[in-house]
Amino acid sequence: MTPQSYPFLRAKWGQWQSLAAGRRQLGLLTVSEFAKSELVGLRLAPAGRVHVIPNGVDHVLRTPAQHDILPRLGLETRGYALALANLMPHKNIPLLIRAFARPALAEMTLVLVGGAGREAFAAAGLAPGANIVFPGYVTDGEMRALQANALAVCTPSLTEGFGMPPVEGLMLGTPAVIAPCGALPEVCGPGALQADPRDPAAWEAALLRLRDDRGVHDRLARDGQAFVARFTWQAAARRLLDVIDAVAPN
């Protein structure tokens, strides 16, 4: 749990709403076993009333990739790592900025996609180096191209209920580097290297391993893609119908 990511009143209001809603429902739905354990631990509902329906990520296969974004940003295939530009504390993106300030990663690029730009990170007391690119918001097709051509999708979050970006990357055949936190190990399975979310050197080492050992890179890509093939929206819909059938009154 990372309450510092949310304003105090918002967090308290959300907690009260969740507790009230949990007591009234026939069942609760969540997206991972980790998230289920959190809900049970918070006493929103007993374990038997909490049902896990993982997200689908096969939507990334439906949008054609717009590969022109790579030369526009000066990127080469497998020459960059990808993450979301986010200043929420639990997303832990400053860890990546510190990792990419290390000399061994000077020739690798970090692409941070999203609304928080270089100025926002600077205002937060960070100093992103010249090897960090901020393209802002991108289209779905551009995002697919960035995910498919990256060396890795990086997710150093201190907690996640699911973790869509690395799983989307795995669906497209791109390995992940993740923190061993929240649901990330559960949903990335054999497609990810794990690194200490408080040690920039560990992230440097993981990325260099993927860059320098093609066998490791290709094994993670292959095994990860096979592992996440089950995360489809059709499977989620079928599981939802099963849950409704199980909990609905006769």
JSON list of C-alpha atoms in Angstrom, two decimals, residues 11-214:
[
{"chain": "A", "resi": 11, "resn": "ALA", "atom": "CA", "xyz": [-7.86, 8.16, 0.28]},
{"chain": "A", "resi": 12, "resn": "LYS", "atom": "CA", "xyz": [-10.16, 8.18, 3.30]},
{"chain": "A", "resi": 13, "resn": "TRP", "atom": "CA", "xyz": [-13.26, 8.71, 1.17]},
{"chain": "A", "resi": 14, "resn": "GLY", "atom": "CA", "xyz": [-12.26, 5.90, -1.15]},
{"chain": "A", "resi": 15, "resn": "GLN", "atom": "CA", "xyz": [-11.61, 3.59, 1.81]},
{"chain": "A", "resi": 16, "resn": "TRP", "atom": "CA", "xyz": [-15.04, 4.34, 3.29]},
{"chain": "A", "resi": 17, "resn": "GLN", "atom": "CA", "xyz": [-16.79, 3.83, -0.05]},
{"chain": "A", "resi": 18, "resn": "SER", "atom": "CA", "xyz": [-15.00, 0.54, -0.62]},
{"chain": "A", "resi": 19, "resn": "LEU", "atom": "CA", "xyz": [-15.86, -0.82, 2.81]},
{"chain": "A", "resi": 20, "resn": "ALA", "atom": "CA", "xyz": [-19.50, 0.18, 2.45]},
{"chain": "A", "resi": 21, "resn": "ALA", "atom": "CA", "xyz": [-19.79, -1.29, -1.03]},
{"chain": "A", "resi": 22, "resn": "GLY", "atom": "CA", "xyz": [-18.03, -4.50, -0.10]},
{"chain": "A", "resi": 23, "resn": "ARG", "atom": "CA", "xyz": [-20.49, -5.29, 2.66]},
{"chain": "A", "resi": 24, "resn": "ARG", "atom": "CA", "xyz": [-23.50, -5.00, 0.34]},
{"chain": "A", "resi": 25, "resn": "GLN", "atom": "CA", "xyz": [-22.42, -7.07, -2.64]},
{"chain": "A", "resi": 26, "resn": "LEU", "atom": "CA", "xyz": [-22.90, -10.73, -3.47]},
{"chain": "A", "resi": 27, "resn": "GLY", "atom": "CA", "xyz": [-19.33, -10.82, -4.72]},
{"chain": "A", "resi": 28, "resn": "LEU", "atom": "CA", "xyz": [-16.38, -8.60, -5.55]},
{"chain": "A", "resi": 29, "resn": "LEU", "atom": "CA", "xyz": [-14.33, -8.72, -8.74]},
{"chain": "A", "resi": 30, "resn": "THR", "atom": "CA", "xyz": [-10.64, -7.95, -8.96]},
{"chain": "A", "resi": 31, "resn": "VAL", "atom": "CA", "xyz": [-7.85, -8.47, -11.47]},
{"chain": "A", "resi": 32, "resn": "SER", "atom": "CA", "xyz": [-5.17, -10.50, -9.64]},
{"chain": "A", "resi": 33, "resn": "GLU", "atom": "CA", "xyz": [-4.59, -12.83, -6.72]},
{"chain": "A", "resi": 34, "resn": "PHE", "atom": "CA", "xyz": [-2.47, -10.10, -5.16]},
{"chain": "A", "resi": 35, "resn": "ALA", "atom": "CA", "xyz": [-5.34, -7.61, -5.37]},
{"chain": "A", "resi": 36, "resn": "LYS", "atom": "CA", "xyz": [-7.65, -10.24, -3.89]},
{"chain": "A", "resi": 37, "resn": "SER", "atom": "CA", "xyz": [-5.33, -10.71, -0.92]},
{"chain": "A", "resi": 38, "resn": "GLU", "atom": "CA", "xyz": [-5.32, -6.95, -0.37]},
{"chain": "A", "resi": 39, "resn": "LEU", "atom": "CA", "xyz": [-9.13, -6.77, -0.40]},
{"chain": "A", "resi": 40, "resn": "VAL", "atom": "CA", "xyz": [-9.42, -9.68, 1.99]},
{"chain": "A", "resi": 41, "resn": "GLY", "atom": "CA", "xyz": [-6.76, -8.16, 4.25]},
{"chain": "A", "resi": 42, "resn": "LEU", "atom": "CA", "xyz": [-8.70, -4.90, 4.36]},
{"chain": "A", "resi": 43, "resn": "ARG", "atom": "CA", "xyz": [-11.81, -6.88, 5.30]},
{"chain": "A", "resi": 44, "resn": "LEU", "atom": "CA", "xyz": [-13.84, -5.70, 2.36]},
{"chain": "A", "resi": 45, "resn": "ALA", "atom": "CA", "xyz": [-15.11, -9.24, 1.95]},
{"chain": "A", "resi": 46, "resn": "PRO", "atom": "CA", "xyz": [-14.15, -12.81, 2.89]},
{"chain": "A", "resi": 47, "resn": "ALA", "atom": "CA", "xyz": [-12.00, -14.68, 0.38]},
{"chain": "A", "resi": 48, "resn": "GLY", "atom": "CA", "xyz": [-14.92, -16.76, -0.88]},
{"chain": "A", "resi": 49, "resn": "ARG", "atom": "CA", "xyz": [-16.74, -13.64, -2.10]},
{"chain": "A", "resi": 50, "resn": "VAL", "atom": "CA", "xyz": [-13.77, -12.18, -3.99]},
{"chain": "A", "resi": 51, "resn": "HIS", "atom": "CA", "xyz": [-13.34, -13.42, -7.55]},
{"chain": "A", "resi": 52, "resn": "VAL", "atom": "CA", "xyz": [-10.27, -12.90, -9.72]},
{"chain": "A", "resi": 53, "resn": "ILE", "atom": "CA", "xyz": [-10.81, -12.00, -13.38]},
{"chain": "A", "resi": 54, "resn": "PRO", "atom": "CA", "xyz": [-7.51, -10.91, -14.96]},
{"chain": "A", "resi": 55, "resn": "ASN", "atom": "CA", "xyz": [-7.51, -8.08, -17.48]},
{"chain": "A", "resi": 56, "resn": "GLY", "atom": "CA", "xyz": [-7.26, -8.85, -21.14]},
{"chain": "A", "resi": 57, "resn": "VAL", "atom": "CA", "xyz": [-4.33, -7.32, -23.02]},
{"chain": "A", "resi": 58, "resn": "ASP", "atom": "CA", "xyz": [-5.00, -8.66, -26.51]},
{"chain": "A", "resi": 59, "resn": "HIS", "atom": "CA", "xyz": [-6.40, -5.25, -27.48]},
{"chain": "A", "resi": 60, "resn": "VAL", "atom": "CA", "xyz": [-2.81, -4.30, -28.35]},
{"chain": "A", "resi": 61, "resn": "LEU", "atom": "CA", "xyz": [-2.99, -6.69, -31.32]},
{"chain": "A", "resi": 62, "resn": "ARG", "atom": "CA", "xyz": [-5.95, -4.90, -32.88]},
{"chain": "A", "resi": 63, "resn": "THR", "atom": "CA", "xyz": [-4.29, -1.56, -33.66]},
{"chain": "A", "resi": 64, "resn": "PRO", "atom": "CA", "xyz": [-1.71, -1.40, -36.47]},
{"chain": "A", "resi": 65, "resn": "ALA", "atom": "CA", "xyz": [1.69, -0.21, -35.27]},
{"chain": "A", "resi": 66, "resn": "GLN", "atom": "CA", "xyz": [2.78, 3.25, -36.38]},
{"chain": "A", "resi": 67, "resn": "HIS", "atom": "CA", "xyz": [6.50, 2.61, -36.70]},
{"chain": "A", "resi": 68, "resn": "ASP", "atom": "CA", "xyz": [7.26, 6.11, -37.94]},
{"chain": "A", "resi": 69, "resn": "ILE", "atom": "CA", "xyz": [7.42, 7.24, -34.32]},
{"chain": "A", "resi": 70, "resn": "LEU", "atom": "CA", "xyz": [10.82, 5.53, -33.93]},
{"chain": "A", "resi": 71, "resn": "PRO", "atom": "CA", "xyz": [12.81, 7.64, -36.41]},
{"chain": "A", "resi": 72, "resn": "ARG", "atom": "CA", "xyz": [10.85, 10.72, -35.33]},
{"chain": "A", "resi": 73, "resn": "LEU", "atom": "CA", "xyz": [12.17, 10.23, -31.77]},
{"chain": "A", "resi": 74, "resn": "GLY", "atom": "CA", "xyz": [15.62, 9.10, -32.93]},
{"chain": "A", "resi": 75, "resn": "LEU", "atom": "CA", "xyz": [15.12, 5.55, -31.64]},
{"chain": "A", "resi": 76, "resn": "GLU", "atom": "CA", "xyz": [16.52, 2.25, -32.84]},
{"chain": "A", "resi": 77, "resn": "THR", "atom": "CA", "xyz": [14.96, -1.16, -32.28]},
{"chain": "A", "resi": 78, "resn": "ARG", "atom": "CA", "xyz": [16.11, -2.58, -28.91]},
{"chain": "A", "resi": 79, "resn": "GLY", "atom": "CA", "xyz": [18.12, 0.56, -28.29]},
{"chain": "A", "resi": 80, "resn": "TYR", "atom": "CA", "xyz": [15.73, 1.94, -25.69]},
{"chain": "A", "resi": 81, "resn": "ALA", "atom": "CA", "xyz": [13.66, 0.97, -22.67]},
{"chain": "A", "resi": 82, "resn": "LEU", "atom": "CA", "xyz": [10.05, 2.06, -22.26]},
{"chain": "A", "resi": 83, "resn": "ALA", "atom": "CA", "xyz": [8.08, 3.19, -19.21]},
{"chain": "A", "resi": 84, "resn": "LEU", "atom": "CA", "xyz": [5.21, 5.50, -18.31]},
{"chain": "A", "resi": 85, "resn": "ALA", "atom": "CA", "xyz": [5.89, 9.11, -17.35]},
{"chain": "A", "resi": 86, "resn": "ASN", "atom": "CA", "xyz": [4.20, 9.31, -13.97]},
{"chain": "A", "resi": 87, "resn": "LEU", "atom": "CA", "xyz": [5.08, 11.18, -10.77]},
{"chain": "A", "resi": 88, "resn": "MET", "atom": "CA", "xyz": [2.82, 9.23, -8.40]},
{"chain": "A", "resi": 89, "resn": "PRO", "atom": "CA", "xyz": [5.13, 7.94, -5.64]},
{"chain": "A", "resi": 90, "resn": "HIS", "atom": "CA", "xyz": [4.18, 4.28, -5.99]},
{"chain": "A", "resi": 91, "resn": "LYS", "atom": "CA", "xyz": [5.08, 4.29, -9.70]},
{"chain": "A", "resi": 92, "resn": "ASN", "atom": "CA", "xyz": [8.70, 4.90, -8.63]},
{"chain": "A", "resi": 93, "resn": "ILE", "atom": "CA", "xyz": [9.85, 6.43, -11.93]},
{"chain": "A", "resi": 94, "resn": "PRO", "atom": "CA", "xyz": [12.65, 8.47, -10.27]},
{"chain": "A", "resi": 95, "resn": "LEU", "atom": "CA", "xyz": [14.40, 5.11, -9.80]},
{"chain": "A", "resi": 96, "resn": "LEU", "atom": "CA", "xyz": [14.63, 4.77, -13.60]},
{"chain": "A", "resi": 97, "resn": "ILE", "atom": "CA", "xyz": [15.93, 8.31, -13.98]},
{"chain": "A", "resi": 98, "resn": "ARG", "atom": "CA", "xyz": [18.71, 7.53, -11.51]},
{"chain": "A", "resi": 99, "resn": "ALA", "atom": "CA", "xyz": [19.48, 4.26, -13.28]},
{"chain": "A", "resi": 100, "resn": "PHE", "atom": "CA", "xyz": [19.81, 6.01, -16.65]},
{"chain": "A", "resi": 101, "resn": "ALA", "atom": "CA", "xyz": [22.19, 8.55, -15.12]},
{"chain": "A", "resi": 102, "resn": "ARG", "atom": "CA", "xyz": [24.70, 5.74, -14.60]},
{"chain": "A", "resi": 103, "resn": "PRO", "atom": "CA", "xyz": [27.56, 5.72, -17.14]},
{"chain": "A", "resi": 104, "resn": "ALA", "atom": "CA", "xyz": [26.91, 2.19, -18.44]},
{"chain": "A", "resi": 105, "resn": "LEU", "atom": "CA", "xyz": [23.47, 3.25, -19.70]},
{"chain": "A", "resi": 106, "resn": "ALA", "atom": "CA", "xyz": [24.65, 6.49, -21.30]},
{"chain": "A", "resi": 107, "resn": "GLU", "atom": "CA", "xyz": [24.22, 5.03, -24.81]},
{"chain": "A", "resi": 108, "resn": "MET", "atom": "CA", "xyz": [20.75, 3.61, -24.08]},
{"chain": "A", "resi": 109, "resn": "THR", "atom": "CA", "xyz": [17.59, 5.71, -24.21]},
{"chain": "A", "resi": 110, "resn": "LEU", "atom": "CA", "xyz": [14.71, 5.73, -21.75]},
{"chain": "A", "resi": 111, "resn": "VAL", "atom": "CA", "xyz": [11.38, 6.68, -23.31]},
{"chain": "A", "resi": 112, "resn": "LEU", "atom": "CA", "xyz": [8.84, 7.98, -20.79]},
{"chain": "A", "resi": 113, "resn": "VAL", "atom": "CA", "xyz": [5.39, 8.15, -22.38]},
{"chain": "A", "resi": 114, "resn": "GLY", "atom": "CA", "xyz": [2.58, 10.21, -20.88]},
{"chain": "A", "resi": 115, "resn": "GLY", "atom": "CA", "xyz": [1.55, 13.59, -19.61]},
{"chain": "A", "resi": 116, "resn": "ALA", "atom": "CA", "xyz": [4.40, 14.27, -17.17]},
{"chain": "A", "resi": 117, "resn": "GLY", "atom": "CA", "xyz": [7.18, 15.88, -19.20]},
{"chain": "A", "resi": 118, "resn": "ARG", "atom": "CA", "xyz": [10.75, 16.89, -18.51]},
{"chain": "A", "resi": 119, "resn": "GLU", "atom": "CA", "xyz": [9.63, 20.12, -16.82]},
{"chain": "A", "resi": 120, "resn": "ALA", "atom": "CA", "xyz": [7.34, 18.26, -14.43]},
{"chain": "A", "resi": 121, "resn": "PHE", "atom": "CA", "xyz": [10.13, 15.94, -13.34]},
{"chain": "A", "resi": 122, "resn": "ALA", "atom": "CA", "xyz": [12.51, 18.87, -12.96]},
{"chain": "A", "resi": 123, "resn": "ALA", "atom": "CA", "xyz": [9.95, 20.69, -10.80]},
{"chain": "A", "resi": 124, "resn": "ALA", "atom": "CA", "xyz": [9.85, 17.59, -8.59]},
{"chain": "A", "resi": 125, "resn": "GLY", "atom": "CA", "xyz": [13.59, 17.93, -7.99]},
{"chain": "A", "resi": 126, "resn": "LEU", "atom": "CA", "xyz": [14.75, 15.43, -10.60]},
{"chain": "A", "resi": 127, "resn": "ALA", "atom": "CA", "xyz": [17.18, 16.04, -13.45]},
{"chain": "A", "resi": 128, "resn": "PRO", "atom": "CA", "xyz": [16.44, 13.72, -16.40]},
{"chain": "A", "resi": 129, "resn": "GLY", "atom": "CA", "xyz": [19.53, 13.25, -18.55]},
{"chain": "A", "resi": 130, "resn": "ALA", "atom": "CA", "xyz": [19.83, 13.79, -22.27]},
{"chain": "A", "resi": 131, "resn": "ASN", "atom": "CA", "xyz": [19.26, 10.07, -22.86]},
{"chain": "A", "resi": 132, "resn": "ILE", "atom": "CA", "xyz": [15.69, 10.33, -21.55]},
{"chain": "A", "resi": 133, "resn": "VAL", "atom": "CA", "xyz": [13.00, 11.15, -24.12]},
{"chain": "A", "resi": 134, "resn": "PHE", "atom": "CA", "xyz": [9.54, 12.53, -23.31]},
{"chain": "A", "resi": 135, "resn": "PRO", "atom": "CA", "xyz": [7.22, 12.14, -26.31]},
{"chain": "A", "resi": 136, "resn": "GLY", "atom": "CA", "xyz": [4.12, 13.10, -24.30]},
{"chain": "A", "resi": 137, "resn": "TYR", "atom": "CA", "xyz": [0.89, 11.32, -25.11]},
{"chain": "A", "resi": 138, "resn": "VAL", "atom": "CA", "xyz": [1.02, 9.01, -28.12]},
{"chain": "A", "resi": 139, "resn": "THR", "atom": "CA", "xyz": [-1.60, 7.25, -30.22]},
{"chain": "A", "resi": 140, "resn": "ASP", "atom": "CA", "xyz": [-2.46, 3.58, -29.69]},
{"chain": "A", "resi": 141, "resn": "GLY", "atom": "CA", "xyz": [-0.59, 2.71, -32.87]},
{"chain": "A", "resi": 142, "resn": "GLU", "atom": "CA", "xyz": [2.49, 4.65, -31.77]},
{"chain": "A", "resi": 143, "resn": "MET", "atom": "CA", "xyz": [2.37, 2.98, -28.37]},
{"chain": "A", "resi": 144, "resn": "ARG", "atom": "CA", "xyz": [2.22, -0.44, -29.99]},
{"chain": "A", "resi": 145, "resn": "ALA", "atom": "CA", "xyz": [5.29, 0.39, -32.06]},
{"chain": "A", "resi": 146, "resn": "LEU", "atom": "CA", "xyz": [7.16, 1.64, -28.98]},
{"chain": "A", "resi": 147, "resn": "GLN", "atom": "CA", "xyz": [6.24, -1.46, -26.99]},
{"chain": "A", "resi": 148, "resn": "ALA", "atom": "CA", "xyz": [7.06, -3.91, -29.78]},
{"chain": "A", "resi": 149, "resn": "ASN", "atom": "CA", "xyz": [10.49, -2.45, -30.59]},
{"chain": "A", "resi": 150, "resn": "ALA", "atom": "CA", "xyz": [11.76, -1.71, -27.06]},
{"chain": "A", "resi": 151, "resn": "LEU", "atom": "CA", "xyz": [14.53, -3.67, -25.40]},
{"chain": "A", "resi": 152, "resn": "ALA", "atom": "CA", "xyz": [12.22, -3.93, -22.38]},
{"chain": "A", "resi": 153, "resn": "VAL", "atom": "CA", "xyz": [9.16, -2.41, -20.78]},
{"chain": "A", "resi": 154, "resn": "CYS", "atom": "CA", "xyz": [10.22, -1.24, -17.31]},
{"chain": "A", "resi": 155, "resn": "THR", "atom": "CA", "xyz": [7.85, -1.14, -14.34]},
{"chain": "A", "resi": 156, "resn": "PRO", "atom": "CA", "xyz": [9.58, -0.27, -11.04]},
{"chain": "A", "resi": 157, "resn": "SER", "atom": "CA", "xyz": [6.29, 0.22, -9.15]},
{"chain": "A", "resi": 158, "resn": "LEU", "atom": "CA", "xyz": [6.19, -0.38, -5.43]},
{"chain": "A", "resi": 159, "resn": "THR", "atom": "CA", "xyz": [2.73, -1.89, -5.85]},
{"chain": "A", "resi": 160, "resn": "GLU", "atom": "CA", "xyz": [0.39, -2.72, -8.71]},
{"chain": "A", "resi": 161, "resn": "GLY", "atom": "CA", "xyz": [-2.97, -4.44, -8.74]},
{"chain": "A", "resi": 162, "resn": "PHE", "atom": "CA", "xyz": [-2.21, -5.77, -12.23]},
{"chain": "A", "resi": 163, "resn": "GLY", "atom": "CA", "xyz": [0.27, -3.82, -14.33]},
{"chain": "A", "resi": 164, "resn": "MET", "atom": "CA", "xyz": [-0.94, -3.36, -17.90]},
{"chain": "A", "resi": 165, "resn": "PRO", "atom": "CA", "xyz": [2.17, -1.88, -19.63]},
{"chain": "A", "resi": 166, "resn": "PRO", "atom": "CA", "xyz": [4.59, -4.78, -19.07]},
{"chain": "A", "resi": 167, "resn": "VAL", "atom": "CA", "xyz": [1.93, -7.38, -19.88]},
{"chain": "A", "resi": 168, "resn": "GLU", "atom": "CA", "xyz": [1.00, -5.54, -23.08]},
{"chain": "A", "resi": 169, "resn": "GLY", "atom": "CA", "xyz": [4.68, -5.54, -23.97]},
{"chain": "A", "resi": 170, "resn": "LEU", "atom": "CA", "xyz": [4.89, -9.29, -23.34]},
{"chain": "A", "resi": 171, "resn": "MET", "atom": "CA", "xyz": [1.89, -9.85, -25.59]},
{"chain": "A", "resi": 172, "resn": "LEU", "atom": "CA", "xyz": [3.92, -8.15, -28.34]},
{"chain": "A", "resi": 173, "resn": "GLY", "atom": "CA", "xyz": [7.06, -10.19, -27.61]},
{"chain": "A", "resi": 174, "resn": "THR", "atom": "CA", "xyz": [9.00, -7.64, -25.54]},
{"chain": "A", "resi": 175, "resn": "PRO", "atom": "CA", "xyz": [10.55, -8.70, -22.20]},
{"chain": "A", "resi": 176, "resn": "ALA", "atom": "CA", "xyz": [9.78, -6.83, -19.00]},
{"chain": "A", "resi": 177, "resn": "VAL", "atom": "CA", "xyz": [11.95, -5.58, -16.17]},
{"chain": "A", "resi": 178, "resn": "ILE", "atom": "CA", "xyz": [9.83, -5.31, -13.05]},
{"chain": "A", "resi": 179, "resn": "ALA", "atom": "CA", "xyz": [10.01, -4.72, -9.34]},
{"chain": "A", "resi": 180, "resn": "PRO", "atom": "CA", "xyz": [9.11, -7.86, -7.35]},
{"chain": "A", "resi": 181, "resn": "CYS", "atom": "CA", "xyz": [6.12, -6.01, -5.91]},
{"chain": "A", "resi": 182, "resn": "GLY", "atom": "CA", "xyz": [2.35, -6.29, -5.97]},
{"chain": "A", "resi": 183, "resn": "ALA", "atom": "CA", "xyz": [0.89, -8.33, -8.81]},
{"chain": "A", "resi": 184, "resn": "LEU", "atom": "CA", "xyz": [3.80, -7.75, -11.21]},
{"chain": "A", "resi": 185, "resn": "PRO", "atom": "CA", "xyz": [5.52, -11.15, -10.73]},
{"chain": "A", "resi": 186, "resn": "GLU", "atom": "CA", "xyz": [2.13, -12.86, -10.90]},
{"chain": "A", "resi": 187, "resn": "VAL", "atom": "CA", "xyz": [1.06, -11.35, -14.23]},
{"chain": "A", "resi": 188, "resn": "CYS", "atom": "CA", "xyz": [4.47, -11.23, -15.95]},
{"chain": "A", "resi": 189, "resn": "GLY", "atom": "CA", "xyz": [5.54, -14.75, -15.01]},
{"chain": "A", "resi": 190, "resn": "PRO", "atom": "CA", "xyz": [8.58, -16.03, -16.92]},
{"chain": "A", "resi": 191, "resn": "GLY", "atom": "CA", "xyz": [8.75, -13.01, -19.20]},
{"chain": "A", "resi": 192, "resn": "ALA", "atom": "CA", "xyz": [10.39, -10.64, -16.74]},
{"chain": "A", "resi": 193, "resn": "LEU", "atom": "CA", "xyz": [13.66, -9.94, -15.00]},
{"chain": "A", "resi": 194, "resn": "GLN", "atom": "CA", "xyz": [13.14, -8.68, -11.46]},
{"chain": "A", "resi": 195, "resn": "ALA", "atom": "CA", "xyz": [15.15, -5.83, -9.95]},
{"chain": "A", "resi": 196, "resn": "ASP", "atom": "CA", "xyz": [15.22, -4.16, -6.55]},
{"chain": "A", "resi": 197, "resn": "PRO", "atom": "CA", "xyz": [12.93, -1.10, -6.75]},
{"chain": "A", "resi": 198, "resn": "ARG", "atom": "CA", "xyz": [15.32, 0.92, -4.58]},
{"chain": "A", "resi": 199, "resn": "ASP", "atom": "CA", "xyz": [18.59, 0.07, -6.32]},
{"chain": "A", "resi": 200, "resn": "PRO", "atom": "CA", "xyz": [19.35, 1.84, -9.64]},
{"chain": "A", "resi": 201, "resn": "ALA", "atom": "CA", "xyz": [22.36, -0.45, -10.13]},
{"chain": "A", "resi": 202, "resn": "ALA", "atom": "CA", "xyz": [20.07, -3.49, -10.20]},
{"chain": "A", "resi": 203, "resn": "TRP", "atom": "CA", "xyz": [18.06, -1.95, -13.04]},
{"chain": "A", "resi": 204, "resn": "GLU", "atom": "CA", "xyz": [21.23, -1.04, -14.87]},
{"chain": "A", "resi": 205, "resn": "ALA", "atom": "CA", "xyz": [22.41, -4.65, -14.59]},
{"chain": "A", "resi": 206, "resn": "ALA", "atom": "CA", "xyz": [19.08, -6.08, -15.78]},
{"chain": "A", "resi": 207, "resn": "LEU", "atom": "CA", "xyz": [18.97, -3.85, -18.86]},
{"chain": "A", "resi": 208, "resn": "LEU", "atom": "CA", "xyz": [22.58, -4.56, -19.75]},
{"chain": "A", "resi": 209, "resn": "ARG", "atom": "CA", "xyz": [21.91, -8.27, -19.45]},
{"chain": "A", "resi": 210, "resn": "LEU", "atom": "CA", "xyz": [19.02, -8.00, -21.90]},
{"chain": "A", "resi": 211, "resn": "ARG", "atom": "CA", "xyz": [21.13, -5.92, -24.27]},
{"chain": "A", "resi": 212, "resn": "ASP", "atom": "CA", "xyz": [24.21, -8.11, -24.17]},
{"chain": "A", "resi": 213, "resn": "ASP", "atom": "CA", "xyz": [22.74, -11.62, -23.91]},
{"chain": "A", "resi": 214, "resn": "ARG", "atom": "CA", "xyz": [20.50, -12.28, -26.89]}
]
